[in-house]
mmCIF file of C-alpha atoms in Angstrom:
data_model
loop_
_atom_site.group_PDB
_atom_site.id
_atom_site.type_symbol
_atom_site.label_atom_id
_atom_site.label_comp_id
_atom_site.label_asym_id
_atom_site.label_seq_id
_atom_site.Cartn_x
_atom_site.Cartn_y
_atom_site.Cartn_z
ATOM 1 C CA MET Y 25 6.328 12.433 -10.644
ATOM 2 C CA GLU Y 26 4.621 9.338 -10.173
ATOM 3 C CA LYS Y 27 6.453 7.447 -8.020
ATOM 4 C CA PRO Y 28 6.528 3.359 -8.946
ATOM 5 C CA SER Y 29 4.755 1.369 -6.024
ATOM 6 C CA LEU Y 30 6.350 -2.145 -4.464
ATOM 7 C CA THR Y 31 4.643 -3.821 -6.716
ATOM 8 C CA SER Y 32 5.947 -1.753 -9.736
ATOM 9 C CA LEU Y 33 9.978 -2.282 -8.605
ATOM 10 C CA SER Y 34 9.180 -6.307 -8.008
ATOM 11 C CA VAL Y 35 8.000 -6.106 -11.640
ATOM 12 C CA THR Y 36 10.916 -4.035 -13.551
ATOM 13 C CA SER Y 37 13.525 -6.042 -11.193
ATOM 14 C CA ALA Y 38 12.726 -9.180 -12.858
ATOM 15 C CA HIS Y 39 14.807 -9.220 -15.451
ATOM 16 C CA HIS Y 40 17.673 -8.339 -13.211
ATOM 17 C CA MET Y 41 16.867 -11.318 -10.801
ATOM 18 C CA ARG Y 42 16.758 -14.071 -13.264
ATOM 19 C CA ARG Y 43 20.092 -13.310 -14.370
ATOM 20 C CA PHE Y 44 21.087 -12.899 -10.637
ATOM 21 C CA THR Y 45 19.853 -16.111 -9.707
ATOM 22 C CA CYS Y 46 21.664 -18.259 -11.789
ATOM 23 C CA CYS Y 47 23.799 -21.062 -10.940
ATOM 24 C CA ARG Y 48 24.937 -20.060 -8.071
ATOM 25 C CA PRO Y 49 22.935 -21.232 -4.686
ATOM 26 C CA ASP Y 50 24.077 -18.560 -2.720
ATOM 27 C CA ARG Y 51 22.850 -15.830 -5.269
ATOM 28 C CA ILE Y 52 19.336 -17.712 -5.142
ATOM 29 C CA LEU Y 53 19.323 -17.359 -1.266
ATOM 30 C CA ILE Y 54 20.309 -13.477 -1.075
ATOM 31 C CA PHE Y 55 17.060 -13.314 -4.065
ATOM 32 C CA LEU Y 56 14.494 -15.114 -1.942
ATOM 33 C CA CYS Y 57 15.887 -12.437 1.141
ATOM 34 C CA LEU Y 58 14.830 -9.814 -0.794
ATOM 35 C CA LEU Y 59 11.823 -11.873 -2.337
ATOM 36 C CA ALA Y 60 10.666 -11.901 0.850
ATOM 37 C CA ILE Y 61 10.959 -8.084 2.382
ATOM 38 C CA LEU Y 62 9.233 -7.876 -0.935
ATOM 39 C CA ILE Y 63 6.324 -9.631 -0.398
ATOM 40 C CA PHE Y 64 6.288 -8.782 3.505
ATOM 41 C CA PHE Y 65 5.635 -5.048 2.373
ATOM 42 C CA ARG Y 66 3.029 -5.479 -0.092
ATOM 43 C CA SER Y 67 0.800 -8.104 2.300
ATOM 44 C CA GLN Y 68 1.413 -5.324 5.275
ATOM 45 C CA VAL Y 69 0.281 -2.652 3.385
ATOM 46 C CA SER Y 70 -2.266 -1.043 1.073
ATOM 47 C CA PRO Y 71 -1.954 0.766 -2.057
ATOM 48 C CA ALA Y 72 -3.080 3.997 -0.592
ATOM 49 C CA THR Y 73 -0.634 4.281 2.127
ATOM 50 C CA LEU Y 74 2.452 3.799 -0.414
ATOM 51 C CA HIS Y 75 2.352 7.818 -0.744
ATOM 52 C CA ILE Y 76 1.586 10.829 1.495
ATOM 53 C CA ASN Y 77 -1.586 11.716 1.257
ATOM 54 C CA LEU Y 78 -1.933 15.451 3.195
ATOM 55 C CA ASN Y 79 -5.267 17.668 3.080
ATOM 56 C CA SER Y 80 -5.004 20.880 1.051
ATOM 57 C CA SER Y 81 -5.596 22.648 4.593
ATOM 58 C CA ASN Y 82 -2.886 21.274 6.378
ATOM 59 C CA PRO Y 83 0.627 22.886 5.520
ATOM 60 C CA GLU Y 84 3.967 20.825 4.310
ATOM 61 C CA PRO Y 85 5.467 19.278 6.868
ATOM 62 C CA LEU Y 86 9.322 20.584 7.599
ATOM 63 C CA ILE Y 87 10.955 16.896 7.286
ATOM 64 C CA PRO Y 88 8.108 14.908 4.705
ATOM 65 C CA ALA Y 89 6.932 12.036 6.041
ATOM 66 C CA GLN Y 90 9.278 9.042 4.259
ATOM 67 C CA VAL Y 91 11.742 6.829 4.837
ATOM 68 C CA TRP Y 92 14.112 5.506 2.273
ATOM 69 C CA GLN Y 93 16.380 3.015 2.338
ATOM 70 C CA LEU Y 94 18.554 1.152 -0.164
ATOM 71 C CA TYR Y 95 19.970 -2.051 -1.265
ATOM 72 C CA THR Y 96 22.040 -2.926 -4.467
ATOM 73 C CA THR Y 97 23.761 -6.187 -3.430
ATOM 74 C CA VAL Y 98 23.188 -8.520 -6.438
ATOM 75 C CA GLY Y 99 26.742 -10.083 -5.766
ATOM 76 C CA PRO Y 100 30.584 -8.623 -5.173
ATOM 77 C CA ARG Y 101 31.727 -6.131 -7.460
ATOM 78 C CA ASP Y 102 35.578 -6.472 -5.789
ATOM 79 C CA THR Y 103 37.613 -9.465 -5.034
ATOM 80 C CA ASN Y 104 37.512 -8.025 -1.100
ATOM 81 C CA THR Y 105 34.141 -9.076 -0.553
ATOM 82 C CA THR Y 106 32.406 -12.480 -1.233
ATOM 83 C CA HIS Y 107 29.152 -13.970 -1.872
ATOM 84 C CA GLN Y 108 28.594 -15.221 1.762
ATOM 85 C CA ASP Y 109 29.447 -11.511 2.663
ATOM 86 C CA ALA Y 110 26.754 -10.324 0.696
ATOM 87 C CA LEU Y 111 24.343 -13.001 1.542
ATOM 88 C CA LYS Y 112 25.022 -12.258 5.236
ATOM 89 C CA ALA Y 113 24.583 -8.677 4.283
ATOM 90 C CA THR Y 114 20.972 -9.325 2.920
ATOM 91 C CA LYS Y 115 19.754 -11.189 5.448
ATOM 92 C CA LEU Y 116 20.113 -8.340 8.037
ATOM 93 C CA ALA Y 117 18.505 -5.803 5.960
ATOM 94 C CA ALA Y 118 15.872 -8.591 5.340
ATOM 95 C CA ASN Y 119 15.870 -8.181 9.398
ATOM 96 C CA LEU Y 120 16.072 -4.698 10.325
ATOM 97 C CA ALA Y 121 13.569 -3.803 7.115
ATOM 98 C CA ALA Y 122 10.740 -5.071 9.728
ATOM 99 C CA THR Y 123 11.965 -2.386 12.138
ATOM 100 C CA TRP Y 124 10.431 0.244 9.846
ATOM 101 C CA PHE Y 125 7.604 -0.995 8.541
ATOM 102 C CA PRO Y 126 5.090 -0.798 9.023
ATOM 103 C CA VAL Y 127 5.640 2.770 10.078
ATOM 104 C CA ASP Y 128 3.737 5.547 11.729
ATOM 105 C CA GLY Y 129 0.595 7.179 10.772
ATOM 106 C CA ALA Y 130 1.231 8.787 7.705
ATOM 107 C CA TRP Y 131 4.607 7.691 6.756
ATOM 108 C CA THR Y 132 5.822 6.184 3.430
ATOM 109 C CA TYR Y 133 8.299 3.341 3.659
ATOM 110 C CA ARG Y 134 10.401 2.893 0.193
ATOM 111 C CA PHE Y 135 13.003 0.140 0.047
ATOM 112 C CA ILE Y 136 14.896 0.924 -3.376
ATOM 113 C CA GLY Y 137 17.315 -0.739 -5.092
ATOM 114 C CA SER Y 138 19.834 1.115 -7.804
ATOM 115 C CA GLU Y 139 17.371 0.586 -10.760
ATOM 116 C CA PHE Y 140 14.817 2.931 -9.130
ATOM 117 C CA GLY Y 141 17.688 4.942 -8.104
ATOM 118 C CA THR Y 142 18.706 5.630 -11.682
ATOM 119 C CA HIS Y 143 14.970 6.269 -12.863
ATOM 120 C CA PHE Y 144 14.744 8.750 -9.693
ATOM 121 C CA VAL Y 145 17.708 10.976 -10.478
ATOM 122 C CA LYS Y 146 17.284 11.076 -14.618
ATOM 123 C CA GLU Y 147 13.492 12.442 -13.589
ATOM 124 C CA HIS Y 148 14.453 14.930 -10.362
ATOM 125 C CA PHE Y 149 17.409 16.539 -12.063
ATOM 126 C CA LYS Y 150 16.540 16.185 -15.727
ATOM 127 C CA THR Y 151 17.807 20.004 -15.924
ATOM 128 C CA GLN Y 152 20.871 19.211 -14.466
ATOM 129 C CA ARG Y 153 23.000 17.170 -16.768
ATOM 130 C CA ASP Y 154 26.049 17.096 -15.086
ATOM 131 C CA ILE Y 155 24.411 15.442 -11.992
ATOM 132 C CA VAL Y 156 22.766 12.907 -13.779
ATOM 133 C CA ASP Y 157 26.007 11.534 -15.911
ATOM 134 C CA VAL Y 158 28.487 11.764 -12.692
ATOM 135 C CA TYR Y 159 25.985 10.050 -10.602
ATOM 136 C CA THR Y 160 25.063 7.103 -13.307
ATOM 137 C CA SER Y 161 29.294 7.042 -14.462
ATOM 138 C CA LEU Y 162 30.451 6.150 -10.929
ATOM 139 C CA ARG Y 163 31.453 2.410 -10.579
ATOM 140 C CA VAL Y 164 32.893 2.274 -6.763
ATOM 141 C CA PRO Y 165 29.947 1.370 -4.505
ATOM 142 C CA VAL Y 166 30.180 3.220 -1.561
ATOM 143 C CA MET Y 167 30.079 6.325 -3.721
ATOM 144 C CA ALA Y 168 27.426 5.614 -5.326
ATOM 145 C CA SER Y 169 25.543 4.919 -2.069
ATOM 146 C CA ASP Y 170 26.605 8.182 -0.944
ATOM 147 C CA PHE Y 171 25.656 10.070 -3.730
ATOM 148 C CA LEU Y 172 22.372 8.414 -4.232
ATOM 149 C CA ARG Y 173 21.365 9.458 -0.443
ATOM 150 C CA TYR Y 174 22.185 12.922 -1.056
ATOM 151 C CA LEU Y 175 19.700 13.148 -4.063
ATOM 152 C CA LEU Y 176 17.071 11.263 -2.803
ATOM 153 C CA LEU Y 177 17.257 13.714 0.165
ATOM 154 C CA ALA Y 178 17.844 16.879 -2.101
ATOM 155 C CA GLY Y 179 15.113 15.459 -4.638
ATOM 156 C CA ASP Y 180 12.085 14.946 -2.451
ATOM 157 C CA GLY Y 181 13.267 14.665 1.732
ATOM 158 C CA GLY Y 182 12.678 12.623 3.834
ATOM 159 C CA VAL Y 183 15.013 10.172 6.367
ATOM 160 C CA TYR Y 184 17.394 8.158 4.668
ATOM 161 C CA ALA Y 185 18.625 4.929 6.437
ATOM 162 C CA ASP Y 186 21.329 2.327 5.480
ATOM 163 C CA SER Y 187 19.995 -1.160 5.247
ATOM 164 C CA ASP Y 188 21.806 -2.021 8.264
ATOM 165 C CA VAL Y 189 20.618 0.416 10.568
ATOM 166 C CA GLU Y 190 17.351 -0.613 13.078
ATOM 167 C CA MET Y 191 15.008 2.080 13.745
ATOM 168 C CA ILE Y 192 15.027 2.220 17.967
ATOM 169 C CA LYS Y 193 12.436 5.116 19.012
ATOM 170 C CA PRO Y 194 9.344 6.105 16.972
ATOM 171 C CA LEU Y 195 10.104 8.217 14.306
ATOM 172 C CA GLN Y 196 7.255 10.526 15.305
ATOM 173 C CA ASP Y 197 9.313 11.240 18.387
ATOM 174 C CA TRP Y 198 12.905 11.531 16.729
ATOM 175 C CA VAL Y 199 12.746 15.703 16.704
ATOM 176 C CA PRO Y 200 12.670 16.672 20.246
ATOM 177 C CA GLU Y 201 9.377 19.136 20.893
ATOM 178 C CA PRO Y 202 10.826 22.400 21.067
ATOM 179 C CA TYR Y 203 12.666 22.045 17.871
ATOM 180 C CA ARG Y 204 9.851 20.876 15.883
ATOM 181 C CA ASN Y 205 8.444 23.786 14.000
ATOM 182 C CA VAL Y 206 11.525 24.939 13.412
ATOM 183 C CA THR Y 207 13.773 21.732 12.358
ATOM 184 C CA ARG Y 208 14.388 21.166 8.392
ATOM 185 C CA ALA Y 209 18.041 19.241 8.886
ATOM 186 C CA MET Y 210 18.826 16.939 11.844
ATOM 187 C CA ILE Y 211 22.187 15.924 11.837
ATOM 188 C CA GLY Y 212 24.064 13.566 14.326
ATOM 189 C CA ILE Y 213 27.571 13.214 15.975
ATOM 190 C CA GLU Y 214 29.829 10.025 14.973
ATOM 191 C CA LYS Y 215 33.024 10.005 15.854
ATOM 192 C CA ASP Y 216 34.179 12.963 19.047
ATOM 193 C CA HIS Y 217 36.970 11.803 20.524
ATOM 194 C CA PRO Y 218 40.988 12.397 20.672
ATOM 195 C CA ALA Y 219 43.091 11.286 17.806
ATOM 196 C CA GLU Y 220 46.656 12.648 17.192
ATOM 197 C CA ASP Y 221 46.931 11.030 13.439
ATOM 198 C CA GLU Y 222 43.561 14.004 12.948
ATOM 199 C CA PRO Y 223 44.353 17.540 12.120
ATOM 200 C CA GLU Y 224 44.100 19.214 15.643
ATOM 201 C CA GLY Y 225 44.289 15.719 17.907
ATOM 202 C CA TRP Y 226 40.531 15.390 17.580
ATOM 203 C CA SER Y 227 38.544 12.835 15.308
ATOM 204 C CA PHE Y 228 34.966 14.500 14.284
ATOM 205 C CA ARG Y 229 32.765 13.320 11.947
ATOM 206 C CA PHE Y 230 28.706 13.688 11.640
ATOM 207 C CA VAL Y 231 26.541 10.422 11.235
ATOM 208 C CA GLN Y 232 25.815 9.522 7.089
ATOM 209 C CA HIS Y 233 24.131 5.991 7.536
ATOM 210 C CA THR Y 234 20.984 8.047 8.783
ATOM 211 C CA LEU Y 235 19.883 11.661 7.628
ATOM 212 C CA ILE Y 236 17.158 13.520 7.766
ATOM 213 C CA THR Y 237 16.191 16.664 6.082
ATOM 214 C CA ALA Y 238 13.836 18.560 4.569
ATOM 215 C CA LYS Y 239 13.320 18.535 0.444
ATOM 216 C CA ALA Y 240 16.097 20.717 -1.203
ATOM 217 C CA HIS Y 241 17.897 20.880 1.820
ATOM 218 C CA PRO Y 242 20.791 23.413 1.477
ATOM 219 C CA ILE Y 243 23.478 20.443 3.213
ATOM 220 C CA MET Y 244 21.564 17.903 0.498
ATOM 221 C CA MET Y 245 22.169 20.431 -2.192
ATOM 222 C CA ASN Y 246 25.110 21.102 -1.549
ATOM 223 C CA MET Y 247 26.489 17.980 -1.442
ATOM 224 C CA VAL Y 248 25.493 17.246 -4.532
ATOM 225 C CA ARG Y 249 26.681 19.715 -6.280
ATOM 226 C CA ASN Y 250 30.186 19.155 -4.754
ATOM 227 C CA ILE Y 251 30.208 15.721 -5.433
ATOM 228 C CA THR Y 252 28.905 16.650 -9.331
ATOM 229 C CA ASP Y 253 31.698 19.324 -9.155
ATOM 230 C CA LYS Y 254 34.610 17.304 -7.939
ATOM 231 C CA MET Y 255 33.931 14.532 -9.676
ATOM 232 C CA LEU Y 256 34.190 16.453 -13.423
ATOM 233 C CA GLU Y 257 37.292 18.215 -11.858
ATOM 234 C CA LEU Y 258 38.663 14.968 -11.497
ATOM 235 C CA SER Y 259 37.852 13.789 -14.522
ATOM 236 C CA ASN Y 260 39.069 16.772 -16.708
ATOM 237 C CA GLU Y 261 42.770 16.657 -14.341
ATOM 238 C CA LYS Y 262 43.156 13.061 -15.124
ATOM 239 C CA GLN Y 263 41.747 13.085 -18.396
ATOM 240 C CA THR Y 264 39.827 9.851 -18.264
ATOM 241 C CA PRO Y 265 35.943 9.112 -18.093
ATOM 242 C CA ILE Y 266 34.415 9.028 -14.577
ATOM 243 C CA ALA Y 267 33.612 5.328 -15.298
ATOM 244 C CA GLU Y 268 37.352 4.750 -15.578
ATOM 245 C CA LEU Y 269 38.887 6.142 -13.187
ATOM 246 C CA ASP Y 270 41.185 4.617 -10.505
ATOM 247 C CA LEU Y 271 39.764 5.976 -7.455
ATOM 248 C CA HIS Y 272 41.218 5.640 -3.784
ATOM 249 C CA ASP Y 273 40.327 5.558 -0.196
ATOM 250 C CA ARG Y 274 41.355 9.590 0.118
ATOM 251 C CA ASP Y 275 39.086 10.061 -2.694
ATOM 252 C CA VAL Y 276 35.931 8.546 -1.024
ATOM 253 C CA VAL Y 277 36.617 10.486 2.276
ATOM 254 C CA ARG Y 278 36.752 14.260 0.806
ATOM 255 C CA ILE Y 279 34.527 13.866 -2.331
ATOM 256 C CA THR Y 280 30.915 11.889 -1.069
ATOM 257 C CA GLY Y 281 32.378 10.765 2.265
ATOM 258 C CA PRO Y 282 32.849 11.857 5.685
ATOM 259 C CA ARG Y 283 35.384 14.609 5.122
ATOM 260 C CA GLY Y 284 33.353 15.946 2.212
ATOM 261 C CA PHE Y 285 29.707 15.922 4.386
ATOM 262 C CA LYS Y 286 31.351 17.836 7.368
ATOM 263 C CA ASP Y 287 32.615 20.783 5.285
ATOM 264 C CA VAL Y 288 29.372 21.120 3.964
ATOM 265 C CA VAL Y 289 27.656 20.513 7.006
ATOM 266 C CA PHE Y 290 30.149 23.419 9.207
ATOM 267 C CA GLU Y 291 29.620 25.683 6.342
ATOM 268 C CA HIS Y 292 26.285 25.931 6.301
ATOM 269 C CA LEU Y 293 25.615 26.198 10.083
ATOM 270 C CA SER Y 294 27.931 28.876 9.910
ATOM 271 C CA LYS Y 295 25.697 30.455 7.039
ATOM 272 C CA GLN Y 296 22.142 30.159 9.668
ATOM 273 C CA VAL Y 297 24.391 31.832 12.422
ATOM 274 C CA GLY Y 298 26.719 34.109 10.712
ATOM 275 C CA ASN Y 299 29.993 33.241 12.757
ATOM 276 C CA SER Y 300 32.218 30.211 11.838
ATOM 277 C CA ILE Y 301 31.028 27.039 12.941
ATOM 278 C CA GLY Y 302 33.495 24.034 13.829
ATOM 279 C CA TRP Y 303 34.154 20.937 15.804
ATOM 280 C CA ARG Y 304 35.010 22.796 18.711
ATOM 281 C CA ASN Y 305 31.088 24.398 18.738
ATOM 282 C CA VAL Y 306 29.469 20.909 18.960
ATOM 283 C CA THR Y 307 32.041 18.775 20.195
ATOM 284 C CA LYS Y 308 31.077 16.626 23.369
ATOM 285 C CA ILE Y 309 26.972 18.400 23.440
ATOM 286 C CA THR Y 310 24.517 16.636 25.731
ATOM 287 C CA GLU Y 311 21.491 18.256 24.249
ATOM 288 C CA PRO Y 312 20.734 19.234 21.254
ATOM 289 C CA LYS Y 313 21.898 22.633 19.888
ATOM 290 C CA LEU Y 314 20.482 24.219 16.745
ATOM 291 C CA PHE Y 315 21.837 26.438 14.402
ATOM 292 C CA GLY Y 316 19.091 28.187 12.309
ATOM 293 C CA ASP Y 317 16.943 25.331 10.419
ATOM 294 C CA THR Y 318 19.289 22.681 11.517
ATOM 295 C CA LEU Y 319 19.466 20.344 14.726
ATOM 296 C CA VAL Y 320 22.510 19.114 15.534
ATOM 297 C CA VAL Y 321 22.154 16.444 17.904
ATOM 298 C CA PRO Y 322 24.804 14.276 20.452
ATOM 299 C CA ILE Y 323 26.037 11.335 19.533
ATOM 300 C CA ASN Y 324 23.485 9.030 21.145
ATOM 301 C CA PHE Y 325 20.791 9.699 18.932
ATOM 302 C CA PHE Y 326 22.601 8.230 16.000
ATOM 303 C CA ALA Y 327 25.600 6.597 17.116
ATOM 304 C CA ALA Y 328 25.104 5.367 20.610
ATOM 305 C CA GLY Y 329 27.029 2.019 21.989
ATOM 306 C CA GLN Y 330 30.314 2.872 19.898
ATOM 307 C CA LYS Y 331 33.641 2.070 22.024
ATOM 308 C CA HIS Y 332 34.829 4.990 21.338
ATOM 309 C CA SER Y 333 33.474 9.390 22.243
ATOM 310 C CA GLY Y 334 31.681 8.131 25.002
ATOM 311 C CA SER Y 335 28.360 6.730 23.511
ATOM 312 C CA ASP Y 336 26.303 5.079 25.556
ATOM 313 C CA GLY Y 337 24.046 1.798 24.059
ATOM 314 C CA ALA Y 338 21.826 2.158 26.829
ATOM 315 C CA SER Y 339 20.956 5.907 26.602
ATOM 316 C CA PRO Y 340 17.420 7.130 26.367
ATOM 317 C CA ASP Y 341 18.450 9.605 23.417
ATOM 318 C CA LYS Y 342 19.217 6.355 21.409
ATOM 319 C CA ARG Y 343 16.695 6.937 17.831
ATOM 320 C CA VAL Y 344 18.598 3.919 16.278
ATOM 321 C CA GLN Y 345 21.104 1.091 16.193
ATOM 322 C CA HIS Y 346 24.133 0.934 12.942
ATOM 323 C CA TYR Y 347 25.285 -2.500 13.367
ATOM 324 C CA TRP Y 348 28.389 -1.401 10.435
ATOM 325 C CA SER Y 349 28.074 -4.633 8.344
ATOM 326 C CA GLY Y 350 28.875 -1.998 5.498
ATOM 327 C CA THR Y 351 26.301 -2.772 2.710
ATOM 328 C CA TRP Y 352 27.561 -0.384 0.183
ATOM 329 C CA ARG Y 353 30.376 -2.940 -0.468
ATOM 330 C CA HIS Y 354 27.691 -4.971 -2.573
ATOM 331 C CA TRP Y 355 27.521 -3.399 -6.116
ATOM 332 C CA ASP Y 356 24.318 -4.227 -8.297
ATOM 333 C CA GLU Y 357 25.529 -5.183 -12.031
ATOM 334 C CA SER Y 358 22.903 -3.615 -13.316
ATOM 335 C CA MET Y 359 24.564 0.015 -12.818
ATOM 336 C CA ALA Y 360 27.334 -1.018 -14.607
#
C-alpha cells in the first residue's frame, strides 16, 4: 500500500481543519500549532526520506525503522476536558515532536491523525472485517488511541510513542547491543511496587505510551484480536451496538488498557520460554531480560523519574521522558 505523504495528509485534513477553526479563537490556536508541525516536517525532509528504502541485498530489520505518533485533538469529546486543556496538550505535542524528527539515518517519522488511522486500518485489515468494524465504532478516546497504536504496530511495526513523550536517547541505541540480532519486541516496565489494593499486594504494569515491535509481532496481533473479540462479546451481551455502549474505566483497563496488555505480554513470554511467566519473573530488574524474541527492560528505560517503583530520572538507561498530559482525552470529531 502506498502511504500518504505529509503533504497529502495536510491536504486530506483540510476539510476537518476548516470546520475545526470556525468561531472559537482557542481552536484557531490549536490549528496553528498543528499546522506548524506539518510545515516544520515538510521543510526538514525531502520526499525521498519519507519512506524506508532498503537495498535488496540487505535483510529486513527485526524492528522496522519507523516511528509512529498520533494526535487526534479537534476539541473535547467529554465535559471533563476544556478547549484550554486541548490547546495546552497540542502545544506540548508540537514541542516534543521536534525531538523525534528528523530521526536517525534511515528512520521514517509519521505523525498521524484519526483520518489516516482509519485509512490504515481499513487497508491493512481489510480481510478481517470484524477488526475494522470494531475500530471504526469505538467512541471512547482512550480506547480508540490504545487500539490504534496496536493496529499500527501489528500492521507495519516500528516504534510507537504518545505525543507527550520526548525522545532522549537516539533510536539506534535503544536496543542494547547484545540483543539487537534477536529482539523483535522491546517492552518496558511502568509500575512495580507494593500496593495493598492490588492482587497479591503488588502493582505491576508494562509501558503502553512507548512500544517497539516487529511487524505482525504476536503481542500486537493478539492485542488486536483480544480487543476485537472482547468488544464484540460486550456488544452482544448488552444487545447494544459498540458505538452506543456505556463503557467504564474498568472496561478500558481490562480491554485496551494496562490489564489487558499485561495479560497478553505475559502469555507471550510464557510461550517463548515454555514456562509460566508473571510479574515475579521481572520485578525490580536492573538489566534487560530476554524471553525468546521479546526483551523486557528495567523501569528506567521508558518510565524514569516517577515517584514510585524506584525509578531514577537521571538514569543513563533513560530512552524517553513521558509527560503524562493525557492527550488521548481529546477526541477528533471526524471519528464520530
